[in-house]
Amino acid sequence: MRNYMKNKNEYIEDGKRYIENIKSIDDLVKQGEKYIFDCRIHQRGSRRYQYIKGAEYIEKADNTGKKLWLDTAAMQKVEETIAAFDEAVDEAVNGSGYTEIWVEGLDGFVYYRRVTNGVPFSRRIFDVVMVFPDDEGVTVKMFFKNCSTSGIVSGIYHCGHVFGKKTKSAETALNYILHSDNKTIAFNPIYLSALKENDRIMQCELKLHYGIADENDCRYLSEVRGVRILPSLPERYDKNYVISKESTTYEDYILLVDSGYSIAHRPYFAMMGHTHYKYQLNPHTKYGVDAAEQEAEAISFDEFLALFDEYEKSKLQ
């Protein structure tokens, strides 16, 4: 006989606690035969659980052994999610639509493909699959949807550190992935894969992410994407320009994102004498801060863009 709890999504039967529905399952990882994921359940919030095919329950991933048994709808949610995950991984590993990256040290592969359906080409996003062994030799598999180029970089670095082998060669490869400059990008596994595939777009996008894209790279991306990409200006522009936030539109913000700008947040506890109604941009380093001194003289965003026109004209003189 079912004895429902105060939370009507749960009941006790034969000494087991069942759940009827699961709201969502996210961040799924397969480690050996075990699926690990964030599971959002009514009145329980989001918690990390694990599941093995054929089991009738999910178990907390904190090694406490606490189980939640699955009623029909909850079981269907779990099975459909892991089936879609397995299909996506198999398509990446055994299909032909993905680009393969060998990550030395992790002894594993990353696969990515650009998403095209319904996505403007200027907003390049990717499906990404990672497959590599952990420290115990157990195969780890991950699948991520709608990753940006920066998301691929941070995803490989984070997942490699958390789940991958803890070896010196793995650390070296992951550090090349996280930080590359004009010299070390030659050792970056993602960039090497883009060279092998003659994928100039990915090569330029990676350089844009690492802040080493030159004018030719930016011009090429602008042409193939159909959007403006701001290049890094020379050293004489290496300073922070204070800009009025009021003069900046959403399209201006997208332009900065497309151009590879990184803008740090100044927290409210450090705002004495500063304001978020002004912000700072350095057109040489492509770094900025989302605040500025209250008394600082600000220019408009159009005046900031005029710096690039000024630089272009100076090259003709």
PDB file of C-alpha atoms in Angstrom:
ATOM      1  CA  MET A   1       0.000   0.000   0.000  1.00  0.00           C
ATOM      2  CA  ARG A   2       1.262   3.465  -0.886  1.00  0.00           C
ATOM      3  CA  ASN A   3       1.599   5.975   1.910  1.00  0.00           C
ATOM      4  CA  TYR A   4       2.011   9.433   0.384  1.00  0.00           C
ATOM      5  CA  MET A   5       4.183  11.973   2.114  1.00  0.00           C
ATOM      6  CA  LYS A   6       3.235  15.603   2.724  1.00  0.00           C
ATOM      7  CA  ASN A   7       5.100  16.156  -0.535  1.00  0.00           C
ATOM      8  CA  LYS A   8       2.672  14.417  -2.907  1.00  0.00           C
ATOM      9  CA  ASN A   9       5.484  13.599  -5.337  1.00  0.00           C
ATOM     10  CA  GLU A  10       6.801  10.998  -2.870  1.00  0.00           C
ATOM     11  CA  TYR A  11       5.372   7.912  -1.188  1.00  0.00           C
ATOM     12  CA  ILE A  12       6.529   4.930   0.865  1.00  0.00           C
ATOM     13  CA  GLU A  13       5.812   1.392  -0.323  1.00  0.00           C
ATOM     14  CA  ASP A  14       7.361  -1.815   1.053  1.00  0.00           C
ATOM     15  CA  GLY A  15       9.752   0.311   3.084  1.00  0.00           C
ATOM     16  CA  LYS A  16      11.079   2.140   0.007  1.00  0.00           C
ATOM     17  CA  ARG A  17      10.730   5.868  -0.739  1.00  0.00           C
ATOM     18  CA  TYR A  18       9.492   6.431  -4.304  1.00  0.00           C
ATOM     19  CA  ILE A  19       9.353   9.588  -6.401  1.00  0.00           C
ATOM     20  CA  GLU A  20       6.729   9.970  -9.124  1.00  0.00           C
ATOM     21  CA  ASN A  21       8.245  12.757 -11.246  1.00  0.00           C
ATOM     22  CA  ILE A  22      11.609  14.342 -11.952  1.00  0.00           C
ATOM     23  CA  LYS A  23      11.657  17.965 -13.113  1.00  0.00           C
ATOM     24  CA  SER A  24      14.983  17.921 -14.956  1.00  0.00           C
ATOM     25  CA  ILE A  25      18.273  16.087 -15.381  1.00  0.00           C
ATOM     26  CA  ASP A  26      21.410  18.077 -16.253  1.00  0.00           C
ATOM     27  CA  ASP A  27      25.226  17.862 -16.416  1.00  0.00           C
ATOM     28  CA  LEU A  28      25.245  14.141 -17.103  1.00  0.00           C
ATOM     29  CA  VAL A  29      28.537  12.219 -16.972  1.00  0.00           C
ATOM     30  CA  LYS A  30      29.046   8.507 -17.594  1.00  0.00           C
ATOM     31  CA  GLN A  31      31.850   6.948 -15.568  1.00  0.00           C
ATOM     32  CA  GLY A  32      32.228   3.294 -16.455  1.00  0.00           C
ATOM     33  CA  GLU A  33      28.714   1.863 -16.203  1.00  0.00           C
ATOM     34  CA  LYS A  34      27.552   4.589 -13.827  1.00  0.00           C
ATOM     35  CA  TYR A  35      25.630   7.687 -14.931  1.00  0.00           C
ATOM     36  CA  ILE A  36      26.082  10.727 -12.692  1.00  0.00           C
ATOM     37  CA  PHE A  37      23.854  13.795 -13.040  1.00  0.00           C
ATOM     38  CA  ASP A  38      22.189  16.770 -11.389  1.00  0.00           C
ATOM     39  CA  CYS A  39      18.592  15.843 -10.732  1.00  0.00           C
ATOM     40  CA  ARG A  40      15.948  18.431  -9.858  1.00  0.00           C
ATOM     41  CA  ILE A  41      13.040  16.953  -7.859  1.00  0.00           C
ATOM     42  CA  HIS A  42      10.002  18.737  -6.421  1.00  0.00           C
ATOM     43  CA  GLN A  43      10.761  20.112  -2.926  1.00  0.00           C
ATOM     44  CA  ARG A  44      14.234  18.531  -2.983  1.00  0.00           C
ATOM     45  CA  GLY A  45      15.967  21.065  -5.205  1.00  0.00           C
ATOM     46  CA  SER A  46      18.867  19.970  -7.405  1.00  0.00           C
ATOM     47  CA  ARG A  47      21.168  17.252  -6.085  1.00  0.00           C
ATOM     48  CA  ARG A  48      23.832  15.010  -7.596  1.00  0.00           C
ATOM     49  CA  TYR A  49      22.677  11.410  -8.131  1.00  0.00           C
ATOM     50  CA  GLN A  50      24.011   8.303  -9.828  1.00  0.00           C
ATOM     51  CA  TYR A  51      22.270   5.532 -11.740  1.00  0.00           C
ATOM     52  CA  ILE A  52      23.177   2.207 -13.335  1.00  0.00           C
ATOM     53  CA  LYS A  53      21.100   0.784 -16.160  1.00  0.00           C
ATOM     54  CA  GLY A  54      18.646  -1.806 -14.905  1.00  0.00           C
ATOM     55  CA  ALA A  55      18.420  -0.365 -11.398  1.00  0.00           C
ATOM     56  CA  GLU A  56      15.036   0.738 -10.108  1.00  0.00           C
ATOM     57  CA  TYR A  57      16.398   3.667  -8.157  1.00  0.00           C
ATOM     58  CA  ILE A  58      18.770   6.601  -8.238  1.00  0.00           C
ATOM     59  CA  GLU A  59      21.348   6.933  -5.477  1.00  0.00           C
ATOM     60  CA  LYS A  60      22.937  10.024  -3.966  1.00  0.00           C
ATOM     61  CA  ALA A  61      26.390  10.558  -5.421  1.00  0.00           C
ATOM     62  CA  ASP A  62      27.880  11.466  -2.017  1.00  0.00           C
ATOM     63  CA  ASN A  63      28.503   7.803  -1.099  1.00  0.00           C
ATOM     64  CA  THR A  64      25.873   7.896   1.666  1.00  0.00           C
ATOM     65  CA  GLY A  65      23.946   5.072  -0.014  1.00  0.00           C
ATOM     66  CA  LYS A  66      20.647   6.981   0.180  1.00  0.00           C
ATOM     67  CA  LYS A  67      18.289   5.804  -2.560  1.00  0.00           C
ATOM     68  CA  LEU A  68      15.167   7.158  -4.211  1.00  0.00           C
ATOM     69  CA  TRP A  69      13.110   4.530  -5.999  1.00  0.00           C
ATOM     70  CA  LEU A  70      11.608   5.470  -9.341  1.00  0.00           C
ATOM     71  CA  ASP A  71       7.920   5.329 -10.206  1.00  0.00           C
ATOM     72  CA  THR A  72       6.940   4.962 -13.890  1.00  0.00           C
ATOM     73  CA  ALA A  73       7.212   8.607 -14.998  1.00  0.00           C
ATOM     74  CA  ALA A  74      10.446   9.197 -13.074  1.00  0.00           C
ATOM     75  CA  MET A  75      11.993   6.037 -14.531  1.00  0.00           C
ATOM     76  CA  GLN A  76      10.948   7.094 -18.040  1.00  0.00           C
ATOM     77  CA  LYS A  77      12.632  10.487 -17.536  1.00  0.00           C
ATOM     78  CA  VAL A  78      15.909   8.856 -16.483  1.00  0.00           C
ATOM     79  CA  GLU A  79      15.884   6.261 -19.263  1.00  0.00           C
ATOM     80  CA  GLU A  80      15.058   8.797 -22.006  1.00  0.00           C
ATOM     81  CA  THR A  81      17.820  11.124 -20.809  1.00  0.00           C
ATOM     82  CA  ILE A  82      20.554   8.497 -20.729  1.00  0.00           C
ATOM     83  CA  ALA A  83      19.392   7.051 -24.080  1.00  0.00           C
ATOM     84  CA  ALA A  84      19.769  10.483 -25.715  1.00  0.00           C
ATOM     85  CA  PHE A  85      23.171  10.874 -24.043  1.00  0.00           C
ATOM     86  CA  ASP A  86      24.411   7.476 -25.274  1.00  0.00           C
ATOM     87  CA  GLU A  87      23.184   8.219 -28.792  1.00  0.00           C
ATOM     88  CA  ALA A  88      24.976  11.584 -28.878  1.00  0.00           C
ATOM     89  CA  VAL A  89      28.252  10.075 -27.653  1.00  0.00           C
ATOM     90  CA  ASP A  90      28.053   7.214 -30.142  1.00  0.00           C
ATOM     91  CA  GLU A  91      27.347   9.622 -33.008  1.00  0.00           C
ATOM     92  CA  ALA A  92      30.415  11.696 -32.109  1.00  0.00           C
ATOM     93  CA  VAL A  93      32.772   8.736 -31.691  1.00  0.00           C
ATOM     94  CA  ASN A  94      31.578   6.618 -34.596  1.00  0.00           C
ATOM     95  CA  GLY A  95      29.968   9.153 -36.959  1.00  0.00           C
ATOM     96  CA  SER A  96      31.526  11.558 -39.443  1.00  0.00           C
ATOM     97  CA  GLY A  97      30.094  14.938 -38.476  1.00  0.00           C
ATOM     98  CA  TYR A  98      32.462  15.735 -35.626  1.00  0.00           C
ATOM     99  CA  THR A  99      36.010  17.071 -35.550  1.00  0.00           C
ATOM    100  CA  GLU A 100      38.315  14.977 -33.348  1.00  0.00           C
ATOM    101  CA  ILE A 101      40.877  16.372 -30.907  1.00  0.00           C
ATOM    102  CA  TRP A 102      43.496  14.129 -29.316  1.00  0.00           C
ATOM    103  CA  VAL A 103      44.462  15.443 -25.874  1.00  0.00           C
ATOM    104  CA  GLU A 104      47.860  14.017 -24.999  1.00  0.00           C
ATOM    105  CA  GLY A 105      48.266  13.291 -21.315  1.00  0.00           C
ATOM    106  CA  LEU A 106      44.555  12.701 -20.835  1.00  0.00           C
ATOM    107  CA  ASP A 107      44.910   9.810 -23.302  1.00  0.00           C
ATOM    108  CA  GLY A 108      41.512  10.694 -24.677  1.00  0.00           C
ATOM    109  CA  PHE A 109      39.545  12.520 -27.308  1.00  0.00           C
ATOM    110  CA  VAL A 110      37.298  15.540 -27.565  1.00  0.00           C
ATOM    111  CA  TYR A 111      34.813  15.779 -30.437  1.00  0.00           C
ATOM    112  CA  TYR A 112      33.019  18.927 -31.578  1.00  0.00           C
ATOM    113  CA  ARG A 113      30.685  19.990 -34.355  1.00  0.00           C
ATOM    114  CA  ARG A 114      29.193  23.340 -35.182  1.00  0.00           C
ATOM    115  CA  VAL A 115      25.444  23.677 -34.658  1.00  0.00           C
ATOM    116  CA  THR A 116      23.813  25.138 -37.763  1.00  0.00           C
ATOM    117  CA  ASN A 117      20.055  24.669 -37.545  1.00  0.00           C
ATOM    118  CA  GLY A 118      18.388  27.912 -36.551  1.00  0.00           C
ATOM    119  CA  VAL A 119      21.624  29.477 -35.305  1.00  0.00           C
ATOM    120  CA  PRO A 120      23.066  32.612 -36.961  1.00  0.00           C
ATOM    121  CA  PHE A 121      26.572  31.935 -38.244  1.00  0.00           C
ATOM    122  CA  SER A 122      27.849  34.897 -36.242  1.00  0.00           C
ATOM    123  CA  ARG A 123      26.893  33.020 -33.051  1.00  0.00           C
ATOM    124  CA  ARG A 124      29.010  29.916 -33.482  1.00  0.00           C
ATOM    125  CA  ILE A 125      28.018  27.248 -30.993  1.00  0.00           C
ATOM    126  CA  PHE A 126      28.992  23.591 -30.809  1.00  0.00           C
ATOM    127  CA  ASP A 127      27.971  20.184 -29.544  1.00  0.00           C
ATOM    128  CA  VAL A 128      30.920  18.707 -27.630  1.00  0.00           C
ATOM    129  CA  VAL A 129      31.695  15.143 -26.521  1.00  0.00           C
ATOM    130  CA  MET A 130      34.648  14.133 -24.335  1.00  0.00           C
ATOM    131  CA  VAL A 131      35.912  10.586 -23.823  1.00  0.00           C
ATOM    132  CA  PHE A 132      38.960   9.738 -21.714  1.00  0.00           C
ATOM    133  CA  PRO A 133      40.017   7.429 -18.859  1.00  0.00           C
ATOM    134  CA  ASP A 134      40.177   8.594 -15.244  1.00  0.00           C
ATOM    135  CA  ASP A 135      42.988   7.880 -12.790  1.00  0.00           C
ATOM    136  CA  GLU A 136      41.634   4.352 -12.235  1.00  0.00           C
ATOM    137  CA  GLY A 137      41.434   3.602 -15.959  1.00  0.00           C
ATOM    138  CA  VAL A 138      37.617   3.871 -15.991  1.00  0.00           C
ATOM    139  CA  THR A 139      36.283   5.512 -19.151  1.00  0.00           C
ATOM    140  CA  VAL A 140      34.584   8.872 -18.591  1.00  0.00           C
ATOM    141  CA  LYS A 141      32.128  10.232 -21.173  1.00  0.00           C
ATOM    142  CA  MET A 142      30.533  13.707 -21.313  1.00  0.00           C
ATOM    143  CA  PHE A 143      28.238  15.525 -23.728  1.00  0.00           C
ATOM    144  CA  PHE A 144      27.571  19.283 -23.802  1.00  0.00           C
ATOM    145  CA  LYS A 145      25.183  21.196 -26.044  1.00  0.00           C
ATOM    146  CA  ASN A 146      25.429  24.786 -27.266  1.00  0.00           C
ATOM    147  CA  CYS A 147      29.033  25.498 -26.267  1.00  0.00           C
ATOM    148  CA  SER A 148      30.831  28.596 -27.498  1.00  0.00           C
ATOM    149  CA  THR A 149      34.495  28.410 -28.474  1.00  0.00           C
ATOM    150  CA  SER A 150      35.315  29.692 -24.993  1.00  0.00           C
ATOM    151  CA  GLY A 151      32.988  27.021 -23.583  1.00  0.00           C
ATOM    152  CA  ILE A 152      34.953  24.294 -25.362  1.00  0.00           C
ATOM    153  CA  VAL A 153      38.197  25.622 -23.873  1.00  0.00           C
ATOM    154  CA  SER A 154      36.887  25.935 -20.315  1.00  0.00           C
ATOM    155  CA  GLY A 155      34.945  22.663 -20.570  1.00  0.00           C
ATOM    156  CA  ILE A 156      37.975  20.587 -21.579  1.00  0.00           C
ATOM    157  CA  TYR A 157      40.110  22.212 -18.903  1.00  0.00           C
ATOM    158  CA  HIS A 158      37.556  21.778 -16.105  1.00  0.00           C
ATOM    159  CA  CYS A 159      36.484  18.221 -16.992  1.00  0.00           C
ATOM    160  CA  GLY A 160      40.061  17.139 -17.593  1.00  0.00           C
ATOM    161  CA  HIS A 161      41.106  18.375 -14.166  1.00  0.00           C
ATOM    162  CA  VAL A 162      38.102  16.886 -12.360  1.00  0.00           C
ATOM    163  CA  PHE A 163      37.790  13.520 -14.090  1.00  0.00           C
ATOM    164  CA  GLY A 164      41.030  12.979 -16.029  1.00  0.00           C
ATOM    165  CA  LYS A 165      44.401  11.503 -15.197  1.00  0.00           C
ATOM    166  CA  LYS A 166      46.469  13.460 -12.683  1.00  0.00           C
ATOM    167  CA  THR A 167      49.741  13.260 -14.614  1.00  0.00           C
ATOM    168  CA  LYS A 168      52.336  15.893 -15.482  1.00  0.00           C
ATOM    169  CA  SER A 169      51.686  15.490 -19.211  1.00  0.00           C
ATOM    170  CA  ALA A 170      47.935  15.897 -18.668  1.00  0.00           C
ATOM    171  CA  GLU A 171      48.526  19.054 -16.636  1.00  0.00           C
ATOM    172  CA  THR A 172      50.779  20.439 -19.375  1.00  0.00           C
ATOM    173  CA  ALA A 173      48.209  19.767 -22.121  1.00  0.00           C
ATOM    174  CA  LEU A 174      45.399  21.296 -20.069  1.00  0.00           C
ATOM    175  CA  ASN A 175      47.460  24.398 -19.315  1.00  0.00           C
ATOM    176  CA  TYR A 176      48.107  24.886 -23.044  1.00  0.00           C
ATOM    177  CA  ILE A 177      44.346  24.650 -23.548  1.00  0.00           C
ATOM    178  CA  LEU A 178      43.537  27.134 -20.779  1.00  0.00           C
ATOM    179  CA  HIS A 179      46.212  29.708 -21.672  1.00  0.00           C
ATOM    180  CA  SER A 180      47.891  30.060 -25.045  1.00  0.00           C
ATOM    181  CA  ASP A 181      49.983  32.879 -26.467  1.00  0.00           C
ATOM    182  CA  ASN A 182      51.596  33.354 -29.862  1.00  0.00           C
ATOM    183  CA  LYS A 183      54.290  30.800 -28.990  1.00  0.00           C
ATOM    184  CA  THR A 184      52.462  28.157 -26.967  1.00  0.00           C
ATOM    185  CA  ILE A 185      49.393  27.933 -29.214  1.00  0.00           C
ATOM    186  CA  ALA A 186      51.530  25.671 -31.429  1.00  0.00           C
ATOM    187  CA  PHE A 187      51.175  23.049 -28.646  1.00  0.00           C
ATOM    188  CA  ASN A 188      47.458  23.605 -28.014  1.00  0.00           C
ATOM    189  CA  PRO A 189      45.516  20.396 -28.892  1.00  0.00           C
ATOM    190  CA  ILE A 190      42.422  22.293 -30.067  1.00  0.00           C
ATOM    191  CA  TYR A 191      44.459  24.557 -32.317  1.00  0.00           C
ATOM    192  CA  LEU A 192      46.487  21.631 -33.682  1.00  0.00           C
ATOM    193  CA  SER A 193      43.241  19.871 -34.592  1.00  0.00           C
ATOM    194  CA  ALA A 194      41.977  23.020 -36.364  1.00  0.00           C
ATOM    195  CA  LEU A 195      45.249  23.147 -38.343  1.00  0.00           C
ATOM    196  CA  LYS A 196      44.932  19.494 -39.291  1.00  0.00           C
ATOM    197  CA  GLU A 197      41.346  20.025 -40.471  1.00  0.00           C
ATOM    198  CA  ASN A 198      42.305  23.260 -42.263  1.00  0.00           C
ATOM    199  CA  ASP A 199      39.590  24.967 -40.212  1.00  0.00           C
ATOM    200  CA  ARG A 200      40.701  28.581 -40.417  1.00  0.00           C
ATOM    201  CA  ILE A 201      37.556  29.821 -38.700  1.00  0.00           C
ATOM    202  CA  MET A 202      38.315  27.798 -35.569  1.00  0.00           C
ATOM    203  CA  GLN A 203      41.975  28.840 -35.711  1.00  0.00           C
ATOM    204  CA  CYS A 204      40.985  32.510 -35.745  1.00  0.00           C
ATOM    205  CA  GLU A 205      38.296  32.066 -33.106  1.00  0.00           C
ATOM    206  CA  LEU A 206      40.778  30.402 -30.774  1.00  0.00           C
ATOM    207  CA  LYS A 207      43.230  33.263 -31.289  1.00  0.00           C
ATOM    208  CA  LEU A 208      40.414  35.698 -30.579  1.00  0.00           C
ATOM    209  CA  HIS A 209      39.606  33.824 -27.359  1.00  0.00           C
ATOM    210  CA  TYR A 210      43.245  33.893 -26.223  1.00  0.00           C
ATOM    211  CA  GLY A 211      43.634  37.563 -27.126  1.00  0.00           C
ATOM    212  CA  ILE A 212      46.247  36.980 -29.831  1.00  0.00           C
ATOM    213  CA  ALA A 213      44.162  37.473 -32.992  1.00  0.00           C
ATOM    214  CA  ASP A 214      45.816  39.962 -35.339  1.00  0.00           C
ATOM    215  CA  GLU A 215      44.094  42.315 -37.772  1.00  0.00           C
ATOM    216  CA  ASN A 216      44.009  39.698 -40.540  1.00  0.00           C
ATOM    217  CA  ASP A 217      42.371  37.156 -38.214  1.00  0.00           C
ATOM    218  CA  CYS A 218      39.728  39.685 -37.141  1.00  0.00           C
ATOM    219  CA  ARG A 219      39.113  40.776 -40.728  1.00  0.00           C
ATOM    220  CA  TYR A 220      38.661  37.173 -41.855  1.00  0.00           C
ATOM    221  CA  LEU A 221      36.215  36.395 -39.042  1.00  0.00           C
ATOM    222  CA  SER A 222      34.290  39.563 -39.804  1.00  0.00           C
ATOM    223  CA  GLU A 223      33.947  38.534 -43.452  1.00  0.00           C
ATOM    224  CA  VAL A 224      32.846  34.941 -42.854  1.00  0.00           C
ATOM    225  CA  ARG A 225      30.575  35.781 -39.928  1.00  0.00           C
ATOM    226  CA  GLY A 226      29.073  38.859 -41.504  1.00  0.00           C
ATOM    227  CA  VAL A 227      29.554  40.896 -38.328  1.00  0.00           C
ATOM    228  CA  ARG A 228      32.074  43.518 -37.269  1.00  0.00           C
ATOM    229  CA  ILE A 229      35.075  42.277 -35.280  1.00  0.00           C
ATOM    230  CA  LEU A 230      37.194  44.922 -33.568  1.00  0.00           C
ATOM    231  CA  PRO A 231      40.957  44.260 -33.805  1.00  0.00           C
ATOM    232  CA  SER A 232      43.395  44.987 -30.996  1.00  0.00           C
ATOM    233  CA  LEU A 233      44.733  48.505 -31.372  1.00  0.00           C
ATOM    234  CA  PRO A 234      48.514  49.122 -31.072  1.00  0.00           C
ATOM    235  CA  GLU A 235      50.348  49.991 -27.853  1.00  0.00           C
ATOM    236  CA  ARG A 236      49.722  53.714 -28.095  1.00  0.00           C
ATOM    237  CA  TYR A 237      46.085  52.882 -27.247  1.00  0.00           C
ATOM    238  CA  ASP A 238      47.096  50.781 -24.242  1.00  0.00           C
ATOM    239  CA  LYS A 239      45.013  52.553 -21.612  1.00  0.00           C
ATOM    240  CA  ASN A 240      41.570  52.384 -20.040  1.00  0.00           C
ATOM    241  CA  TYR A 241      38.937  54.502 -21.745  1.00  0.00           C
ATOM    242  CA  VAL A 242      35.973  55.402 -19.526  1.00  0.00           C
ATOM    243  CA  ILE A 243      32.672  54.994 -21.353  1.00  0.00           C
ATOM    244  CA  SER A 244      29.159  56.039 -20.464  1.00  0.00           C
ATOM    245  CA  LYS A 245      26.954  52.987 -19.950  1.00  0.00           C
ATOM    246  CA  GLU A 246      23.950  55.046 -21.031  1.00  0.00           C
ATOM    247  CA  SER A 247      25.496  55.446 -24.488  1.00  0.00           C
ATOM    248  CA  THR A 248      26.004  51.688 -24.927  1.00  0.00           C
ATOM    249  CA  THR A 249      23.299  49.591 -26.601  1.00  0.00           C
ATOM    250  CA  TYR A 250      22.757  45.843 -26.485  1.00  0.00           C
ATOM    251  CA  GLU A 251      24.194  45.624 -30.018  1.00  0.00           C
ATOM    252  CA  ASP A 252      27.325  47.412 -28.783  1.00  0.00           C
ATOM    253  CA  TYR A 253      27.698  44.833 -26.027  1.00  0.00           C
ATOM    254  CA  ILE A 254      27.365  42.001 -28.576  1.00  0.00           C
ATOM    255  CA  LEU A 255      30.058  43.685 -30.675  1.00  0.00           C
ATOM    256  CA  LEU A 256      32.419  43.576 -27.694  1.00  0.00           C
ATOM    257  CA  VAL A 257      31.607  39.901 -27.056  1.00  0.00           C
ATOM    258  CA  ASP A 258      32.115  39.016 -30.740  1.00  0.00           C
ATOM    259  CA  SER A 259      35.427  40.886 -30.691  1.00  0.00           C
ATOM    260  CA  GLY A 260      36.771  38.901 -27.739  1.00  0.00           C
ATOM    261  CA  TYR A 261      36.589  41.529 -25.002  1.00  0.00           C
ATOM    262  CA  SER A 262      36.749  40.309 -21.408  1.00  0.00           C
ATOM    263  CA  ILE A 263      35.078  42.608 -18.881  1.00  0.00           C
ATOM    264  CA  ALA A 264      35.644  42.012 -15.177  1.00  0.00           C
ATOM    265  CA  HIS A 265      33.001  42.767 -12.569  1.00  0.00           C
ATOM    266  CA  ARG A 266      33.732  45.183  -9.747  1.00  0.00           C
ATOM    267  CA  PRO A 267      31.682  43.977  -6.729  1.00  0.00           C
ATOM    268  CA  TYR A 268      29.485  46.362  -4.785  1.00  0.00           C
ATOM    269  CA  PHE A 269      31.575  46.118  -1.600  1.00  0.00           C
ATOM    270  CA  ALA A 270      34.502  47.610  -3.564  1.00  0.00           C
ATOM    271  CA  MET A 271      32.496  50.417  -5.163  1.00  0.00           C
ATOM    272  CA  MET A 272      33.384  53.300  -2.870  1.00  0.00           C
ATOM    273  CA  GLY A 273      34.046  56.301  -5.124  1.00  0.00           C
ATOM    274  CA  HIS A 274      33.052  54.289  -8.202  1.00  0.00           C
ATOM    275  CA  THR A 275      29.912  53.794 -10.257  1.00  0.00           C
ATOM    276  CA  HIS A 276      28.463  51.137 -12.548  1.00  0.00           C
ATOM    277  CA  TYR A 277      26.991  53.883 -14.763  1.00  0.00           C
ATOM    278  CA  LYS A 278      30.421  54.119 -16.351  1.00  0.00           C
ATOM    279  CA  TYR A 279      32.798  51.352 -17.379  1.00  0.00           C
ATOM    280  CA  GLN A 280      36.320  50.952 -18.736  1.00  0.00           C
ATOM    281  CA  LEU A 281      37.699  49.353 -21.906  1.00  0.00           C
ATOM    282  CA  ASN A 282      41.280  48.913 -23.083  1.00  0.00           C
ATOM    283  CA  PRO A 283      41.279  48.549 -26.893  1.00  0.00           C
ATOM    284  CA  HIS A 284      44.855  47.202 -26.926  1.00  0.00           C
ATOM    285  CA  THR A 285      44.442  44.368 -24.398  1.00  0.00           C
ATOM    286  CA  LYS A 286      40.685  43.934 -24.951  1.00  0.00           C
ATOM    287  CA  TYR A 287      40.139  43.894 -21.196  1.00  0.00           C
ATOM    288  CA  GLY A 288      37.791  46.067 -19.201  1.00  0.00           C
ATOM    289  CA  VAL A 289      35.966  46.638 -15.920  1.00  0.00           C
ATOM    290  CA  ASP A 290      32.227  47.208 -15.530  1.00  0.00           C
ATOM    291  CA  ALA A 291      32.773  50.255 -13.291  1.00  0.00           C
ATOM    292  CA  ALA A 292      34.771  53.482 -13.195  1.00  0.00           C
ATOM    293  CA  GLU A 293      35.503  56.337 -10.814  1.00  0.00           C
ATOM    294  CA  GLN A 294      32.497  58.570 -10.295  1.00  0.00           C
ATOM    295  CA  GLU A 295      34.458  61.695 -11.208  1.00  0.00           C
ATOM    296  CA  ALA A 296      36.113  60.190 -14.294  1.00  0.00           C
ATOM    297  CA  GLU A 297      35.300  61.919 -17.559  1.00  0.00           C
ATOM    298  CA  ALA A 298      33.451  59.510 -19.851  1.00  0.00           C
ATOM    299  CA  ILE A 299      33.144  59.292 -23.611  1.00  0.00           C
ATOM    300  CA  SER A 300      30.309  57.723 -25.576  1.00  0.00           C
ATOM    301  CA  PHE A 301      30.577  54.270 -27.110  1.00  0.00           C
ATOM    302  CA  ASP A 302      30.515  55.887 -30.561  1.00  0.00           C
ATOM    303  CA  GLU A 303      33.559  57.940 -29.537  1.00  0.00           C
ATOM    304  CA  PHE A 304      35.238  54.716 -28.443  1.00  0.00           C
ATOM    305  CA  LEU A 305      34.549  53.180 -31.870  1.00  0.00           C
ATOM    306  CA  ALA A 306      35.994  56.304 -33.483  1.00  0.00           C
ATOM    307  CA  LEU A 307      39.391  55.210 -32.101  1.00  0.00           C
ATOM    308  CA  PHE A 308      39.346  52.338 -34.596  1.00  0.00           C
ATOM    309  CA  ASP A 309      38.482  54.656 -37.479  1.00  0.00           C
ATOM    310  CA  GLU A 310      41.292  56.941 -36.358  1.00  0.00           C
ATOM    311  CA  TYR A 311      43.741  54.041 -36.386  1.00  0.00           C
ATOM    312  CA  GLU A 312      42.643  52.908 -39.874  1.00  0.00           C
ATOM    313  CA  LYS A 313      43.151  56.427 -41.245  1.00  0.00           C
ATOM    314  CA  SER A 314      46.590  56.681 -39.628  1.00  0.00           C
ATOM    315  CA  LYS A 315      47.742  53.622 -41.607  1.00  0.00           C
ATOM    316  CA  LEU A 316      46.990  55.434 -44.849  1.00  0.00           C
ATOM    317  CA  GLN A 317      49.195  58.389 -44.049  1.00  0.00           C
TER     318      GLN A 317
END
